[in-house]
DNA sequence: GTCAGACTTTTAATCCATAAAAAACAGTTT
DNA sequence: AAACTGTTTTTTATGGATTAAAAGTCTGAC
C-alpha cells in the first residue's frame, strides 16, 4: 500500500506554519496552502480535516479559523514523514559507508528487503537507480555485486569531476560581465567569508555551501550529463559528511579558503590561474574522500 | 509470473548446437551444456527434459544420445526468447525515435503498461534505469516528463563524448609499445579495411565495428563512469542505426575513412594530429545524430 | 463570472504472491 | 575421488491488488 508520508510531512509543515500566525486568524485558502506545502489540494484537504479533528481549526468552508490550541498538538515523528524510497537510500548508504561492506560481496534483494523492512520491489527500484553510482553491478537473474567504496572508485570519480569542473570553470570565466552568474558568485563569496568568520560554531554548514558553489560553476554552461554527475557527487558527499566527522572543522576551513582562492581566480578571468585553483581544491577534496574509502584497490 | 524466456532461448540454442553434432552421438554433461548455453544447470535439465519429450534425445542419466529427428523440430519463435525488460526497452525506444514523441509530453506508467502489454512494475523499472539517458525526468508522485530527443540532447551528449574520447585517445597514444592495445588496434584497422573493401554488401556491419573501436579507445585508461556513458551512446546509436537508414551506406563509408585516419594518427603518437582526427570524426557523427532529432531545441 | 469548496476519476507508490532460474546440497557411478 | 545426475532451497522476475496522492470536474457563493 502507498504510504501516507506526503500527508504526514504536509501536516507537520502546516503545524509549523500555523505556529507563526496569530490566534483566531483566518486559514488561507486551500489553493494557497497547497502551494505553500507543496502538495496537491487533495492532500491539503486531508490535512485541514485532521487539523479540524484535532481542534486546531474551527469552522468550515470559508469560515475556518486557527485556535489557540495549536501549540499543544504533537507532530508526526520525523521517521513517518520520509518516503520509503528515501529510507532505503539512507539505510543502504549507511550499510555501505559505515558497516563493513566488503568489495565483491553479493547483494541479495530478499535479504536487504528483510533487513530494511520493505518489500523487494522497493529494493529493486533503489538498486536500479543506484547502479549509475558505479558502486554495484547487476548480474541478470542472479542478483547484484557490490563493487566496493574503494580508492579506485574515488579516483575515477575525481577524474571525471576534474574534467567537468575545469570545463565549467573555463566557461564561467569566459562569461560576459552582464551575466547574472557574477552576482551570484559575489553573494557566495560573501557567504564564504561569513562562514569563515563563524567557523567554530557553523563549520557543518559548509557541506551545503560547497554543493551550491559547485553547482553555480556548472550552471555557467548547462549540460544534463554533467548535472546528473553532480547529483552523484552530492549524494556521496552528503552521506560521507554525515558519517565521517573526523577533522571536520579543520577540513572545512581549508576548503573554504580554497574556494575563496578559486572565486578570486574566476573574477580575475585568467584561465591559467583558474585552472590551478580548481585543481588544487579538487585535489584536496579527493584526498579527503580517499581517506574514507575501504583501503582495497 | 516470471517468464521462461531464458529456457526458450536456451532450448533454441541447444537445438542449434545439436544440429552440428553427429547422429547418435552422446550428449555432453549437464555442466558442460550449462557453460555452453550460459544458463544454470537447472535450466539445462529443463531443456534436456523438453528435448527428451520431443524425441530429440533418448535415454536418461549418463546414457543420453542425440537422435536423427532433431532437424524436424521447431524452435520457439524469437519473440518468446526475449525477456520482458528488453522488450520494454525496444518498444520504448521505438515509441521515442519513430513515433511522434513530443518534447514536454507526460509519460504515464499505467498507459505505457497497457500499451506495451506488461505490468506497471516493468515500466517503472525501465523508466528508473532509463533516467540516466537524460531523456526523461521524474516528477515525484506525478509521473514522468519526456524531455525530447532534441538537438540540445545531441549537443550535450556529444560535448561529453568529445571530452571523454579526447582524454582516452591521448591516454592510448601515450601507451607503451608493449601494450596489447596496439595489437588490437591493428586488428581493428584491418577489419576496417576489409569492410571498406566490401562496403556495398556489408555496410550495416559498421555499427558493431564502430562500437568496438570506441570501446577499445576508452579501454586505454578504464573509468567506470566513462564506460557507463559509452553504454548510453551504444544504445542510442543502436536504435538510431536500426531505424534511420537514410544514406546509411554513404554515411558509413565516410565514417570508416575517418576511423582509419584516426587510427593512423594514433599509431603516429602525435597528440595534435590525434586530436584533430578525433574531433573531425565526432563532428560528423554529431551531424548525423542531429539530423535525426526532433527539430525542437 | 470567478474562485473556493466538494466530489470523482486517474495515477503512482507499495506490498504481496507465484513461477522460473539459480544455487546449494546429496547421493551415484565410473 | 572426481565428475555426474537427482533433489531441495533460495532468490529473482513479473503480474496484480490496494491505498495515497494528484488531477480533473462540478457547484454554489460572492
XYZ file of C-alpha atoms (C1' of nucleotides) in Angstrom:
654
model
C 0.000 0.000 0.000
C 1.149 3.524 -0.702
C 2.385 5.182 2.478
C 0.966 8.494 3.649
C 4.295 10.153 4.246
C 3.325 13.034 1.999
C 0.307 13.746 4.139
C 2.253 13.480 7.374
C 5.014 15.762 6.234
C 2.434 18.275 4.980
C 0.615 18.021 8.308
C 3.804 18.805 10.211
C 4.643 21.662 7.870
C 1.132 23.051 8.316
C 1.533 22.897 12.083
C 4.837 24.747 11.829
C 3.222 27.353 9.626
C 0.257 27.866 11.945
C 2.595 28.363 14.865
C 3.681 31.585 13.184
C 0.231 33.133 12.666
C -1.911 34.856 15.262
C -4.620 33.171 17.323
C -8.008 33.286 15.695
C -6.756 34.377 12.295
C -8.378 33.076 9.140
C -6.960 29.995 7.476
C -5.563 30.698 3.993
C -7.452 29.197 1.070
C -6.848 25.606 0.117
C -5.047 26.548 -3.072
C -2.783 28.882 -1.204
C -1.930 26.186 1.313
C -1.331 23.675 -1.485
C 1.313 25.944 -2.966
C 2.902 26.607 0.396
C 3.032 22.961 1.491
C 3.989 21.724 -1.980
C 1.243 19.133 -2.207
C -1.994 18.807 -4.113
C -5.234 20.286 -2.896
C -6.423 16.785 -2.152
C -3.745 16.398 0.470
C -4.325 19.893 1.837
C -7.930 18.989 2.473
C -6.888 15.884 4.314
C -4.541 17.969 6.453
C -7.303 20.507 7.164
C -9.682 17.714 8.130
C -7.103 16.278 10.543
C -6.345 19.666 11.966
C -10.077 20.215 12.438
C -10.481 16.875 14.191
C -7.583 17.796 16.480
C -9.293 21.045 17.342
C -6.601 23.253 15.849
C -9.015 24.675 13.325
C -12.667 25.557 13.883
C -15.449 26.324 11.465
C -15.810 25.084 7.930
C -15.925 26.252 4.355
C -14.645 29.794 4.081
C -15.019 30.365 7.767
C -12.093 28.389 9.147
C -10.131 29.891 11.965
C -6.978 28.930 13.801
C -7.465 28.240 17.519
C -5.086 28.814 20.391
C -4.710 25.073 20.999
C -2.353 24.524 18.089
C 0.765 24.572 20.215
C -0.351 21.553 22.210
C -0.674 19.085 19.402
C 2.116 16.674 18.567
C 3.517 16.493 15.041
C 4.097 13.089 13.432
C 7.520 11.626 14.187
C 10.064 12.561 11.557
C 10.594 8.942 10.520
C 6.987 8.679 9.366
C 7.370 11.618 7.022
C 10.111 10.183 4.849
C 9.008 8.116 1.853
C 10.075 4.516 1.605
C 12.419 5.152 -1.296
C 14.366 7.758 0.677
C 14.575 5.437 3.663
C 16.003 2.675 1.545
C 18.623 5.034 0.179
C 19.621 6.171 3.634
C 19.824 2.658 5.045
C 21.764 1.401 2.067
C 24.279 4.222 2.209
C 24.690 3.608 5.902
C 25.245 -0.078 5.298
C 27.798 0.724 2.617
C 29.727 3.549 4.262
C 29.535 2.596 7.914
C 29.149 -1.126 8.192
C 31.846 -3.284 6.794
C 30.593 -3.680 3.256
C 33.278 -5.705 1.560
C 34.087 -5.241 -2.126
C 32.984 -8.161 -4.262
C 30.176 -9.031 -1.901
C 26.910 -10.275 -3.346
C 23.813 -8.236 -2.631
C 20.617 -10.076 -2.103
C 17.300 -8.377 -2.736
C 15.342 -10.558 -0.376
C 17.751 -10.153 2.489
C 18.067 -6.406 2.045
C 14.283 -6.193 1.939
C 14.006 -8.079 5.220
C 16.788 -6.065 6.776
C 15.296 -2.725 5.738
C 11.728 -3.772 6.413
C 10.414 -3.044 2.912
C 9.162 -5.149 0.012
C 11.656 -6.469 -2.520
C 10.202 -4.184 -5.159
C 11.464 -1.182 -3.245
C 14.957 -2.638 -3.067
C 14.989 -3.464 -6.751
C 13.909 0.020 -7.619
C 16.608 1.528 -5.474
C 19.329 -0.743 -6.849
C 18.302 0.045 -10.397
C 18.580 3.741 -9.757
C 21.727 3.362 -7.709
C 23.501 1.465 -10.452
C 24.625 4.728 -12.038
C 26.777 5.470 -8.998
C 29.158 2.829 -10.274
C 29.246 1.009 -6.953
C 27.111 -2.000 -7.811
C 26.668 -4.183 -10.839
C 23.769 -6.305 -11.966
C 24.168 -9.955 -12.889
C 20.923 -10.855 -14.663
C 18.861 -13.479 -12.888
C 21.457 -13.664 -10.164
C 21.353 -10.533 -8.065
C 23.813 -7.732 -7.653
C 27.500 -7.471 -6.896
C 28.831 -4.739 -4.633
C 31.982 -3.360 -6.199
C 33.115 -1.543 -3.094
C 33.628 2.005 -1.954
C 37.286 1.749 -2.850
C 40.179 4.081 -3.642
C 39.741 3.364 -7.326
C 36.131 4.475 -7.054
C 37.248 7.777 -5.559
C 39.968 8.117 -8.171
C 37.663 7.505 -11.098
C 35.028 9.787 -9.648
C 37.511 12.604 -9.306
C 38.996 12.123 -12.727
C 35.586 12.895 -14.214
C 34.853 15.573 -11.710
C 38.021 17.411 -12.635
C 37.261 17.240 -16.350
C 33.780 18.580 -15.798
C 34.745 21.232 -13.328
C 37.634 22.603 -15.387
C 35.370 22.817 -18.389
C 32.687 24.649 -16.436
C 35.147 26.957 -14.710
C 36.588 27.966 -18.080
C 33.089 28.601 -19.362
C 32.259 30.711 -16.323
C 35.431 32.764 -16.641
C 34.500 33.476 -20.231
C 31.011 34.726 -19.371
C 30.282 38.418 -20.114
C 30.174 40.948 -17.268
C 26.429 41.141 -17.683
C 25.795 37.537 -16.752
C 23.816 37.038 -13.541
C 26.376 34.414 -12.537
C 28.796 37.083 -11.392
C 26.308 38.486 -8.944
C 25.570 35.044 -7.584
C 29.268 34.338 -7.311
C 29.774 37.528 -5.351
C 26.956 36.508 -2.999
C 28.554 33.140 -2.498
C 31.896 34.780 -1.836
C 30.343 36.813 0.941
C 28.706 33.724 2.392
C 32.074 32.022 2.417
C 33.666 34.922 4.260
C 30.831 34.970 6.763
C 31.134 31.257 7.371
C 34.887 31.534 7.756
C 34.308 34.169 10.374
C 31.978 31.964 12.392
C 33.769 28.744 11.512
C 33.908 27.425 15.063
C 30.156 27.339 15.534
C 28.946 26.798 11.992
C 31.501 24.568 10.291
C 28.968 21.888 9.344
C 27.106 24.436 7.239
C 29.914 24.087 4.716
C 28.519 20.963 3.086
C 25.546 22.841 1.717
C 27.608 25.842 0.644
C 30.048 23.550 -1.137
C 27.312 21.952 -3.152
C 25.791 25.303 -4.111
C 29.177 26.673 -5.151
C 29.990 23.812 -7.479
C 26.514 23.828 -8.918
C 26.818 27.520 -9.690
C 30.020 26.847 -11.585
C 28.480 24.102 -13.636
C 25.464 26.277 -14.367
C 27.738 28.505 -16.459
C 27.271 26.094 -19.357
C 24.450 23.672 -18.551
C 24.713 20.076 -19.632
C 22.315 17.420 -18.355
C 25.006 14.743 -18.110
C 27.217 16.959 -16.012
C 24.310 17.937 -13.800
C 23.436 14.333 -13.319
C 27.022 13.522 -12.401
C 26.895 16.290 -9.820
C 23.877 14.605 -8.289
C 26.059 11.580 -7.680
C 28.779 13.690 -6.108
C 26.265 15.496 -3.946
C 24.797 12.273 -2.607
C 28.180 10.669 -1.959
C 29.421 13.741 -0.139
C 26.190 14.187 1.751
C 26.485 10.799 3.390
C 30.217 10.994 3.632
C 29.989 14.249 5.590
C 27.221 12.822 7.702
C 29.257 9.932 8.998
C 32.859 10.975 8.705
C 33.221 13.738 11.249
C 36.963 13.339 11.596
C 38.753 16.682 11.365
C 35.559 18.161 10.022
C 36.140 21.683 11.260
C 39.732 21.748 10.050
C 38.913 20.218 6.665
C 36.084 22.634 6.068
C 38.149 25.646 6.941
C 40.791 24.587 4.433
C 38.132 24.019 1.800
C 36.598 27.452 2.365
C 39.951 29.079 1.812
C 40.426 27.056 -1.348
C 37.008 28.136 -2.553
C 37.851 31.769 -1.903
C 41.054 31.492 -3.896
C 39.119 29.770 -6.644
C 36.455 32.503 -6.635
C 39.063 35.232 -6.820
C 40.694 33.434 -9.715
C 37.349 33.323 -11.503
C 36.835 37.053 -11.002
C 40.334 37.554 -12.336
C 39.356 35.797 -15.605
C 42.806 34.334 -16.058
C 42.302 30.782 -17.275
C 45.694 29.590 -16.078
C 45.109 30.755 -12.539
C 41.540 29.484 -12.512
C 42.718 26.033 -13.528
C 45.386 25.977 -10.875
C 42.948 26.994 -8.124
C 40.378 24.480 -9.326
C 42.878 21.628 -9.431
C 44.227 22.469 -6.015
C 40.786 22.399 -4.466
C 39.748 19.173 -6.138
C 42.996 17.501 -5.166
C 42.366 18.121 -1.516
C 38.730 17.055 -1.815
C 39.927 13.848 -3.394
C 42.337 13.195 -0.561
C 39.535 13.602 1.928
C 37.345 11.096 0.137
C 40.216 8.694 -0.444
C 40.915 8.562 3.254
C 37.460 7.225 3.937
C 37.492 4.502 1.267
C 37.852 0.912 2.226
C 41.542 0.546 1.507
C 41.197 -2.085 -1.183
C 42.019 -1.097 -4.730
C 4.877 -14.639 -13.072
C 8.451 -14.824 -14.232
C 8.604 -15.553 -17.967
C 10.509 -18.550 -19.276
C 12.419 -16.666 -21.941
C 15.707 -17.920 -20.560
C 14.578 -21.503 -21.020
C 13.255 -20.884 -24.511
C 16.385 -19.174 -25.700
C 18.496 -21.958 -24.189
C 16.267 -24.529 -25.879
C 16.760 -22.875 -29.261
C 20.500 -22.592 -28.709
C 20.639 -26.259 -27.736
C 18.799 -27.197 -30.918
C 21.267 -25.165 -32.985
C 24.154 -26.843 -31.203
C 22.755 -30.352 -31.715
C 22.340 -29.664 -35.425
C 26.113 -29.547 -35.632
C 26.852 -32.905 -33.946
C 26.556 -36.360 -35.494
C 23.517 -38.590 -35.240
C 23.610 -40.892 -32.254
C 26.459 -39.093 -30.503
C 26.486 -38.762 -26.730
C 25.013 -35.650 -25.157
C 27.620 -33.578 -23.272
C 27.297 -33.454 -19.496
C 24.799 -31.091 -17.904
C 27.561 -28.911 -16.539
C 29.203 -28.644 -19.915
C 25.924 -27.648 -21.520
C 25.267 -25.128 -18.776
C 28.539 -23.392 -19.622
C 27.861 -23.529 -23.344
C 24.286 -22.254 -23.147
C 25.117 -19.686 -20.447
C 22.382 -20.794 -18.066
C 22.234 -22.682 -14.798
C 22.122 -26.454 -14.646
C 18.523 -26.175 -13.517
C 17.601 -24.703 -16.864
C 19.769 -27.162 -18.759
C 17.835 -30.021 -17.172
C 14.591 -28.426 -18.217
C 15.873 -28.131 -21.779
C 17.024 -31.742 -21.767
C 13.646 -32.846 -20.473
C 11.868 -30.955 -23.253
C 14.244 -32.295 -25.845
C 13.590 -35.778 -24.495
C 9.832 -35.302 -24.664
C 10.195 -34.107 -28.242
C 12.142 -37.247 -29.085
C 15.353 -35.424 -29.944
C 17.188 -37.128 -27.138
C 16.818 -40.724 -25.998
C 17.979 -42.479 -22.873
C 18.479 -40.995 -19.426
C 21.105 -40.237 -16.834
C 24.551 -40.636 -18.332
C 23.243 -42.527 -21.304
C 21.646 -39.758 -23.328
C 22.004 -39.821 -27.093
C 21.068 -37.468 -29.897
C 18.596 -38.898 -32.427
C 18.254 -38.190 -36.120
C 14.891 -36.469 -35.632
C 16.377 -33.271 -34.307
C 16.132 -31.426 -37.619
C 12.367 -31.735 -37.696
C 11.558 -29.936 -34.501
C 10.576 -26.298 -34.481
C 12.432 -23.789 -32.266
C 10.470 -21.278 -30.197
C 9.673 -18.060 -32.059
C 12.311 -15.402 -31.472
C 9.838 -13.067 -29.753
C 9.331 -15.570 -26.947
C 13.031 -15.665 -26.172
C 13.479 -12.013 -25.298
C 12.959 -11.067 -21.651
C 10.264 -8.603 -20.750
C 12.728 -5.902 -19.731
C 14.403 -5.980 -23.157
C 11.045 -5.821 -24.887
C 10.050 -2.779 -22.912
C 13.295 -1.083 -23.872
C 12.792 -1.839 -27.538
C 9.189 -0.684 -27.570
C 10.013 2.469 -25.687
C 12.880 3.381 -27.989
C 10.647 2.759 -30.949
C 7.955 4.962 -29.484
C 10.507 7.669 -28.831
C 12.534 7.581 -32.045
C 9.899 6.599 -34.588
C 6.537 7.709 -33.372
C 5.965 11.341 -32.805
C 7.081 11.626 -29.213
C 6.799 15.302 -28.470
C 9.152 17.035 -26.054
C 7.486 18.038 -22.816
C 4.985 15.238 -23.064
C 3.897 13.485 -19.880
C 4.601 9.782 -19.616
C 2.088 7.692 -17.835
C 3.106 4.397 -16.272
C -0.327 2.864 -16.474
C -0.853 3.782 -20.097
C 2.589 2.609 -21.174
C 1.974 -0.641 -19.329
C -1.276 -1.160 -21.201
C 0.283 -0.143 -24.500
C 3.269 -2.466 -24.094
C 1.251 -5.275 -22.561
C 3.293 -5.545 -19.359
C 2.678 -4.817 -15.680
C 3.378 -1.345 -14.316
C 6.294 -2.705 -12.324
C 8.143 -3.429 -15.535
C 7.577 0.084 -16.833
C 8.691 1.657 -13.581
C 11.822 -0.399 -13.584
C 12.633 0.563 -17.136
C 11.985 4.255 -16.569
C 14.160 4.244 -13.485
C 17.040 2.731 -15.385
C 16.410 4.879 -18.436
C 16.526 8.071 -16.437
C 20.298 8.234 -16.815
C 19.934 8.735 -20.559
C 18.842 12.264 -19.792
C 15.710 11.972 -21.905
C 13.118 11.693 -19.174
C 12.655 13.249 -15.786
C 10.758 12.081 -12.746
C 8.242 14.281 -11.007
C 7.600 12.567 -7.662
C 4.053 11.348 -7.200
C 3.180 12.661 -10.612
C 4.758 10.503 -13.281
C 7.480 11.261 -15.752
C 8.144 14.002 -18.259
C 9.639 13.231 -21.645
C 12.267 15.848 -22.380
C 12.538 15.019 -26.055
C 15.087 13.593 -28.414
C 16.118 17.105 -29.374
C 19.112 18.860 -30.907
C 20.179 20.017 -27.473
C 20.204 16.425 -26.315
C 22.535 15.510 -29.180
C 24.678 18.546 -28.488
C 25.062 17.835 -24.799
C 25.714 14.165 -25.475
C 28.488 14.989 -27.892
C 30.046 17.601 -25.673
C 30.675 14.899 -23.085
C 31.575 12.336 -25.670
C 34.275 14.574 -27.075
C 35.757 15.246 -23.632
C 35.864 11.549 -22.848
C 37.119 10.453 -26.197
C 39.910 13.017 -26.397
C 41.063 12.025 -22.954
C 41.065 8.328 -23.852
C 42.736 8.890 -27.204
C 45.534 10.823 -25.521
C 45.929 8.032 -23.000
C 46.051 5.443 -25.751
C 48.645 7.384 -27.735
C 50.791 7.513 -24.616
C 50.656 3.750 -24.040
C 53.978 1.862 -24.324
C 54.705 -0.223 -27.427
C 54.245 -3.340 -25.337
C 50.600 -2.690 -24.559
C 48.187 -5.236 -26.046
C 46.044 -2.331 -27.208
C 48.296 -1.764 -30.217
C 47.741 -5.260 -31.466
C 44.004 -4.943 -31.035
C 44.088 -1.610 -32.807
C 45.969 -3.157 -35.720
C 43.343 -5.901 -35.918
C 40.594 -3.321 -35.961
C 42.414 -1.390 -38.662
C 42.451 -4.475 -40.843
C 38.764 -5.066 -40.178
C 38.053 -1.526 -41.264
C 39.973 -2.012 -44.499
C 38.184 -5.248 -45.172
C 34.798 -3.682 -44.566
C 35.663 -0.743 -46.774
C 36.506 -3.203 -49.491
C 33.143 -4.927 -49.250
C 31.232 -1.793 -48.342
C 28.427 -2.314 -50.817
C 27.311 -5.610 -49.361
C 28.287 -5.231 -45.730
C 27.791 -1.573 -44.864
C 25.425 -2.305 -41.959
C 28.182 -4.222 -40.204
C 29.736 -0.869 -39.411
C 27.567 -0.198 -36.373
C 29.161 -3.032 -34.449
C 32.676 -2.174 -35.582
C 32.145 1.433 -34.570
C 31.146 0.459 -31.080
C 34.120 -1.889 -30.697
C 36.527 0.744 -31.946
C 35.417 3.394 -29.494
C 35.351 0.918 -26.655
C 38.924 -0.074 -27.414
C 39.982 3.546 -27.216
C 38.306 4.061 -23.887
C 39.838 0.868 -22.570
C 43.243 2.574 -22.741
C 42.501 4.130 -19.352
C 39.455 2.476 -17.820
C 36.983 4.549 -15.864
C 33.583 3.178 -14.841
C 31.792 6.484 -15.438
C 33.137 6.741 -18.947
C 32.255 3.122 -19.657
C 28.765 3.708 -18.415
C 28.444 6.782 -20.623
C 29.517 4.667 -23.592
C 26.679 2.292 -22.793
C 24.304 5.185 -23.326
C 25.928 6.083 -26.627
C 25.854 2.476 -27.767
C 22.152 2.127 -27.055
C 21.231 5.433 -28.664
C 23.222 4.611 -31.777
C 21.974 1.058 -31.900
C 18.374 2.162 -32.220
C 19.239 5.155 -34.292
C 21.010 2.962 -36.854
C 18.161 0.496 -36.742
C 15.528 2.965 -37.825
C 17.351 5.683 -39.673
C 18.539 4.015 -42.846
C 18.855 7.235 -44.788
C 22.184 7.451 -46.581
C 23.403 4.593 -44.445
C 25.910 3.223 -46.913
C 27.347 6.644 -47.691
C 27.499 7.702 -44.034
C 29.215 4.515 -43.009
C 31.811 4.738 -45.726
C 32.706 8.241 -44.613
C 32.905 7.102 -41.006
C 35.194 4.214 -41.874
C 37.601 6.567 -43.603
C 37.507 8.855 -40.584
C 38.248 5.910 -38.331
C 41.198 4.913 -40.478
C 42.645 8.419 -40.335
C 42.080 8.403 -36.582
C 43.793 5.016 -36.223
C 46.771 6.156 -38.267
C 47.020 9.244 -36.110
C 47.059 7.059 -33.004
C 49.851 4.924 -34.398
C 51.691 8.133 -35.196
C 51.566 9.136 -31.498
C 51.321 12.807 -32.302
C 48.782 14.246 -29.872
C 47.940 17.219 -32.073
C 47.088 15.056 -35.042
C 45.206 12.542 -32.908
C 43.040 15.300 -31.501
C 42.304 16.695 -34.912
C 41.294 13.282 -36.302
C 39.176 12.535 -33.261
C 37.365 15.866 -33.410
C 36.733 15.536 -37.115
C 35.158 12.127 -36.691
C 32.999 13.137 -33.741
C 31.831 16.255 -35.537
C 30.459 14.235 -38.399
C 28.902 11.684 -36.045
C 27.202 14.544 -34.267
C 25.817 15.913 -37.500
C 24.335 12.536 -38.305
C 22.607 12.311 -34.954
C 21.485 15.926 -35.054
C 19.732 15.355 -38.351
C 17.503 12.742 -36.778
C 16.496 14.771 -33.728
C 13.068 16.228 -33.470
C 13.930 19.749 -34.541
C 12.977 21.450 -31.313
C 15.727 22.864 -29.164
C -18.065 35.139 -13.960
C -14.660 33.908 -10.821
C -12.995 31.380 -7.295
C -13.217 28.365 -3.168
C -15.039 24.159 -1.803
C -16.973 19.370 -2.517
C -16.835 15.400 -5.116
C -14.928 11.961 -8.808
C -11.569 9.837 -11.628
C -6.942 8.691 -12.649
C -2.317 7.563 -11.475
C 1.700 6.489 -8.555
C 3.722 4.011 -4.539
C 3.901 -0.024 -2.304
C 3.162 -4.686 -0.833
C 2.427 -9.420 -1.943
C 2.081 -13.838 -4.497
C 3.904 -17.119 -7.669
C 6.551 -19.302 -11.405
C 11.277 -19.513 -13.322
C 16.055 -19.706 -12.628
C 19.979 -20.145 -9.810
C 22.443 -22.100 -6.085
C 23.232 -25.423 -2.684
C 23.052 -29.980 -1.187
C 23.067 -35.024 -1.592
C 23.609 -39.074 -3.435
C 25.758 -42.337 -7.678
C 28.657 -44.169 -10.912
C 32.872 -44.993 -13.038
C 37.834 -39.338 -5.603
C 36.294 -36.796 -9.485
C 32.587 -35.945 -12.242
C 27.920 -36.820 -12.768
C 22.881 -36.718 -12.050
C 18.944 -36.116 -8.874
C 16.632 -33.172 -5.205
C 15.746 -29.244 -2.318
C 16.207 -24.495 -1.047
C 16.824 -19.590 -2.301
C 16.315 -15.864 -4.955
C 14.873 -13.172 -9.000
C 11.351 -11.624 -12.455
C 6.909 -10.348 -13.155
C 1.945 -9.748 -12.569
C -1.595 -7.969 -9.755
C -4.070 -5.713 -5.833
C -4.618 -1.884 -2.804
C -4.280 2.684 -0.866
C -2.425 7.597 -1.088
C -1.960 11.462 -3.831
C -2.802 14.088 -7.811
C -5.676 15.759 -11.334
C -9.998 16.862 -13.039
C -14.972 18.222 -12.637
C -18.896 20.138 -10.800
C -21.397 23.518 -7.763
C -22.634 27.435 -5.412
C -21.483 31.930 -3.060
C -19.921 36.359 -3.575
